[in-house]
Coordinates of C-alpha atoms in Angstrom, one line a residue:
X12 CA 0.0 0.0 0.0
X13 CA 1.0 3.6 -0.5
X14 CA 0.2 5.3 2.7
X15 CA 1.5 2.7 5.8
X16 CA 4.4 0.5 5.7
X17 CA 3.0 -1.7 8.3
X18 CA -0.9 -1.1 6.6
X19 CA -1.8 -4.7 8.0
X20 CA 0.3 -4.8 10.8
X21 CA -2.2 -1.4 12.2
X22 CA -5.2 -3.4 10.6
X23 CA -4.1 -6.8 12.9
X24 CA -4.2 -4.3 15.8
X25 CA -7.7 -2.8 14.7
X26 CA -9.4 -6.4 14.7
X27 CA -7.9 -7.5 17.8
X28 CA -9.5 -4.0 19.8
X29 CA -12.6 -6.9 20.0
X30 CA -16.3 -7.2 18.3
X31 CA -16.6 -3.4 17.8
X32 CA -13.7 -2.4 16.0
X33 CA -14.0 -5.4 14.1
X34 CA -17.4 -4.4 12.8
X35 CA -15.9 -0.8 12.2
X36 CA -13.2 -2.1 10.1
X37 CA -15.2 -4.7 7.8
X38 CA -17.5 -1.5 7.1
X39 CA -15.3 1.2 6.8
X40 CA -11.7 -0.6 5.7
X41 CA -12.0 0.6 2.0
X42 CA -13.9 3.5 3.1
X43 CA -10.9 5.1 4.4
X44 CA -8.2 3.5 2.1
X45 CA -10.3 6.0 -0.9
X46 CA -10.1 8.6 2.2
X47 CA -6.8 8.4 2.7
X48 CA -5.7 8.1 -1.2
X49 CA -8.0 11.4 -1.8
X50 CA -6.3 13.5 0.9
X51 CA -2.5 12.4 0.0
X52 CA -3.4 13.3 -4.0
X53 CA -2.7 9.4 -4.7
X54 CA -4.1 7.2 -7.0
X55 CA -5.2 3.9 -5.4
X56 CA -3.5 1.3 -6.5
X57 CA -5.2 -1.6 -8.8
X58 CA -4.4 -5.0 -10.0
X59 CA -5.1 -8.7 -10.3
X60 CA -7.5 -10.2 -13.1
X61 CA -10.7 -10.1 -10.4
X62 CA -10.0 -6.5 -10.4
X63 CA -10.0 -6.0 -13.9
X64 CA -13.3 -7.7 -14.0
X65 CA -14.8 -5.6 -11.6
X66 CA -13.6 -2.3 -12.8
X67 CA -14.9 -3.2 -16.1
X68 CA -18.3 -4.0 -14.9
X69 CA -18.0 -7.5 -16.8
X70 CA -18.3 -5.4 -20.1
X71 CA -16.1 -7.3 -22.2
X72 CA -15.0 -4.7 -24.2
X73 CA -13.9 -2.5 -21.1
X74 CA -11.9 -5.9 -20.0
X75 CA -10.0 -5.9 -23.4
X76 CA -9.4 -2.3 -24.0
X77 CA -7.7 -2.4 -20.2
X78 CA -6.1 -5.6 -20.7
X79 CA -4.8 -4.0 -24.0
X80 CA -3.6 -0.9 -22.4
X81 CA -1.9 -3.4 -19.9
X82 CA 0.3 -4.8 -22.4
X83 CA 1.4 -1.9 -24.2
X84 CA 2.8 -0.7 -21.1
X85 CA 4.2 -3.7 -20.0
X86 CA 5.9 -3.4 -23.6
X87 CA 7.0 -0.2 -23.6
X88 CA 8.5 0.1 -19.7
X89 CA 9.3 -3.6 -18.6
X90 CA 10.1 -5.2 -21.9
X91 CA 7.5 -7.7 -21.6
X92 CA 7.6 -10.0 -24.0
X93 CA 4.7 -12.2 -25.5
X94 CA 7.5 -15.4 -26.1
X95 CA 8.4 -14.9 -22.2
X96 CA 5.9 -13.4 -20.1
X97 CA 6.3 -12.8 -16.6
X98 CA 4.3 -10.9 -13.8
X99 CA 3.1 -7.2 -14.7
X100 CA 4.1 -5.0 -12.1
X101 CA 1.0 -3.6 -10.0
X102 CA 2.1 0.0 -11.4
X103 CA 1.9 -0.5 -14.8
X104 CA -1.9 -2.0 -14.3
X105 CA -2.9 0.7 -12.2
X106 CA -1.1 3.5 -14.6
X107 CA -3.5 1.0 -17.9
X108 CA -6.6 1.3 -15.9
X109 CA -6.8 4.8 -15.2
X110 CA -5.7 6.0 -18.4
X111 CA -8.7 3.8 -19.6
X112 CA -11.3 4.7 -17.2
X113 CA -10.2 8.5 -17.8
X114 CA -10.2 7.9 -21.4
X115 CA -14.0 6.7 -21.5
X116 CA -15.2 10.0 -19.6
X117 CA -13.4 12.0 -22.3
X118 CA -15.0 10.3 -24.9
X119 CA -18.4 10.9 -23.7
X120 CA -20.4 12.8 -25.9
X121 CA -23.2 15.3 -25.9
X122 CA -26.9 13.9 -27.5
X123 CA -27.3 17.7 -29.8
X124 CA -31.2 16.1 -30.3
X125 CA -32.7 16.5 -27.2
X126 CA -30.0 19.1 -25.6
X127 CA -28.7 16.7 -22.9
X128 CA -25.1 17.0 -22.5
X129 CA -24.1 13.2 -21.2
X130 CA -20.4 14.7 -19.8
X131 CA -21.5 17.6 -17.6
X132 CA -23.7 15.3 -15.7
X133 CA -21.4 12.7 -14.8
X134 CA -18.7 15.2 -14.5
X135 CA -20.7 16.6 -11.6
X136 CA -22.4 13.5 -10.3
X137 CA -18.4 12.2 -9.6
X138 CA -17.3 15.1 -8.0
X139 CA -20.7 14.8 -5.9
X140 CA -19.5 10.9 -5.0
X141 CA -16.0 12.2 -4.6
X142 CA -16.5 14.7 -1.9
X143 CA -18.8 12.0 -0.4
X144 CA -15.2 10.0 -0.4
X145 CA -13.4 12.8 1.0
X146 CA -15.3 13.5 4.0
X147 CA -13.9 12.5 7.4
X148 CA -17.1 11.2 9.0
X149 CA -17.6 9.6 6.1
X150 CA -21.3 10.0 6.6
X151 CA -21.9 7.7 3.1
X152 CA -19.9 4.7 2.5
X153 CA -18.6 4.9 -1.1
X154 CA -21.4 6.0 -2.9
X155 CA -21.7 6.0 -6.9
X156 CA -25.1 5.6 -7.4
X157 CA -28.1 7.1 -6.9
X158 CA -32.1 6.8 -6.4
X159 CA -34.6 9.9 -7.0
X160 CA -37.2 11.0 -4.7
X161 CA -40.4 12.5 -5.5
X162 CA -43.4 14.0 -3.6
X163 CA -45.6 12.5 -6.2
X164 CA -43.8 8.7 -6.8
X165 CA -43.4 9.7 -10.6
X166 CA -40.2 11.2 -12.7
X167 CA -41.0 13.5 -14.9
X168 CA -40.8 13.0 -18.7
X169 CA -37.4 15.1 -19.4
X170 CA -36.2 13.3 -16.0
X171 CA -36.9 9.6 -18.0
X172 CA -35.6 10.4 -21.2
X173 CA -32.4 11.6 -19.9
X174 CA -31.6 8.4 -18.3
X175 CA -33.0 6.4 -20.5
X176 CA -30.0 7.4 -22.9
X177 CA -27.8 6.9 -20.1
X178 CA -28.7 3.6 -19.8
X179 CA -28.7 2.8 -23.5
X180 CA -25.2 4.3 -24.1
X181 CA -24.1 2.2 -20.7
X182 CA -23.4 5.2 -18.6
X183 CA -25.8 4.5 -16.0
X184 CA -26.5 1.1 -14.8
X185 CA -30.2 0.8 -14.0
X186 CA -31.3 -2.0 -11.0
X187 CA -33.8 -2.7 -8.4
X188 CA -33.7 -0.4 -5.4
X189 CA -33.8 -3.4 -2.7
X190 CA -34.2 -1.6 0.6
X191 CA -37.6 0.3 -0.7
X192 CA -39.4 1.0 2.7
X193 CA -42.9 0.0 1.6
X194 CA -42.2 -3.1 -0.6
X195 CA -46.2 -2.4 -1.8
X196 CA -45.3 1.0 -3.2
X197 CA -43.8 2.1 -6.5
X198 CA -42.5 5.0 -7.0
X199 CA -39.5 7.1 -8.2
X200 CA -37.2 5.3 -5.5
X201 CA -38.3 2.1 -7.3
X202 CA -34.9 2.2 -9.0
X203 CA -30.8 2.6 -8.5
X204 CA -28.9 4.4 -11.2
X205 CA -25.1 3.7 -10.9
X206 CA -22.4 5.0 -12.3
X207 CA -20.6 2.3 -14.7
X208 CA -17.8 0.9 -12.8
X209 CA -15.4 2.5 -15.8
X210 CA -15.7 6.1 -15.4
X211 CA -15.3 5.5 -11.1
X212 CA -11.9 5.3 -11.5
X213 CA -11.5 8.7 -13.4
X214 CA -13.1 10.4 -10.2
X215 CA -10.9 8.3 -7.9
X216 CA -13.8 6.4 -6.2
X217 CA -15.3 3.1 -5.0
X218 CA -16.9 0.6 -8.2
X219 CA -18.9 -1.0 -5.2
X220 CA -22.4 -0.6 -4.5
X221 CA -22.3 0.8 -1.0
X222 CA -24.5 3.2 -0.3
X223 CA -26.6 5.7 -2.5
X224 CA -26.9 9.4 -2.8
X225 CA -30.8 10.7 -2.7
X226 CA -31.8 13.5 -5.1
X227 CA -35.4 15.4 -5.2
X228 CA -36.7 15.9 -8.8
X229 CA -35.3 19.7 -8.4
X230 CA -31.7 18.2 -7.9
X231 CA -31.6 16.1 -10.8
X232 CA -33.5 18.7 -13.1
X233 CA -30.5 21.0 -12.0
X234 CA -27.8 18.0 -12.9
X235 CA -29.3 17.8 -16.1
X236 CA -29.9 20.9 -17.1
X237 CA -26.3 21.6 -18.3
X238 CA -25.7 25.1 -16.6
X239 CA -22.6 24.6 -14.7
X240 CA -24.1 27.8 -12.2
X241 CA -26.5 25.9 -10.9
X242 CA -24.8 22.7 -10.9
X243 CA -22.1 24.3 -9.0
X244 CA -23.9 25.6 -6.4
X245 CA -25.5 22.0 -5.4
X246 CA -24.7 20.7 -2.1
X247 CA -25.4 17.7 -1.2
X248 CA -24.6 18.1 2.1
X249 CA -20.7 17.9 1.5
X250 CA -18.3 20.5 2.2
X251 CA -16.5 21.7 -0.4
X252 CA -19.7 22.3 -2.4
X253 CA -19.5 20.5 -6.0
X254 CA -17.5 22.0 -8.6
X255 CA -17.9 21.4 -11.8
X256 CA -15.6 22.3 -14.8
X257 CA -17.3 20.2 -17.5

């Protein structure tokens, strides 16, 4: 690990505190690794095929294009050969699968026929999940997804087509919101949208499905609506407030 020499050494002491600080460190372990990584301006460090998998979402092409971008590095700075291969160092995959994941958000494009502009939004909903990361109290456990609320248990029309192309262009991964309160009630909480594990990496947080960010139909209206004034000045109840750049 980057930050601690003796990183498992401290966590051995952790779990041996007893029952309590065991539970604290099963929930909030990786929690605080993106913490800590976020505060030191590191990049966390990835690597191992089950990683690969997960960071590509088990999109095949994701797996390639990183596995790809793998081996042209390995090529160009550890003269890895095809005729003798041996172990890829844990830098060189790490270095592959951020330039890929911070590839795919640059090569997100705008939809010019209904005005949505696909990059400011997850621009802004990263740097949302990344100050989420940031915070010390860590008050949400690596969130990169999301569920809407609404006073009338419907999204409106401009709301659904705009994730509707999210979800057809694979930006947004759309699945059943599981701890509904009323399990006889459907409504605009029916549903998760996350963030494709991909483009997490770009924003330097978790790909797991921890826990979810709630917006109101105002919020996301503001997140879509492709003025970076208003998108700025959303708080979602982290501190700094969002900025975002496009």
């Amino acid at each position: 690990m980057i930050f601690f020499n003796h990183d498992y050494y401290i966590w051995g002491i952790v779990r041996n505190k007893g029952k309590k600080y065991d539970m604290y460190l099963h929930n909030y372990k990786e929690a605080l690794l993106y913490y800590l990584y976020l505060v030191s301006s590191k990049n966390k460090v990835y690597s191992g095929f089950r990683a690969l998998v997960n960071i590509s979402g088990r999109t095949l092409r994701y797996l390639l294009e990183i596995c790809n971008e793998i081996f042209e590095i390995a090529i160009a700075n550890e003269k890895f050969l095809y005729v003798e291969p041996k172990a890829i160092s844990y830098k060189t995959q790490t270095d592959a699968i951020y330039e890929i994941s911070n590839k795919r958000v640059r090569q997100i494009s705008a939809i010019p026929e209904i005005e949505i502009n696909i990059r400011t939004f997850i621009i802004a909903l990263g740097k949302i999940c990344q100050a989420h990361h940031k915070e010390l109290r860590i008050s949400k456990i690596e969130p990169n997804h999301f569920s809407i609320k609404s006073s009338s248990g419907k999204i409106e029309e401009n709301i659904g087509i705009f994730l509707k192309e999210y979800i057809t262009r694979g930006v947004l991964i759309k699945c059943k919101n599981s701890k509904v309160k009323n399990a006889n009630y459907i409504g605009a909480d029916e549903y998760l949208y996350v963030l494709h594990p991909i483009y997490t990496l770009s924003f330097q947080i978790s790909w797991r499905r921890k826990q979810k960010i709630e917006f109101d139909i105002k919020e996301i209206n503001t997140l879509i609506s492709n003025n970076t004034a208003k998108i700025t000045s959303l708080d979602k109840g982290t501190q700094p407030i969002v900025k975002c750049n496009g």
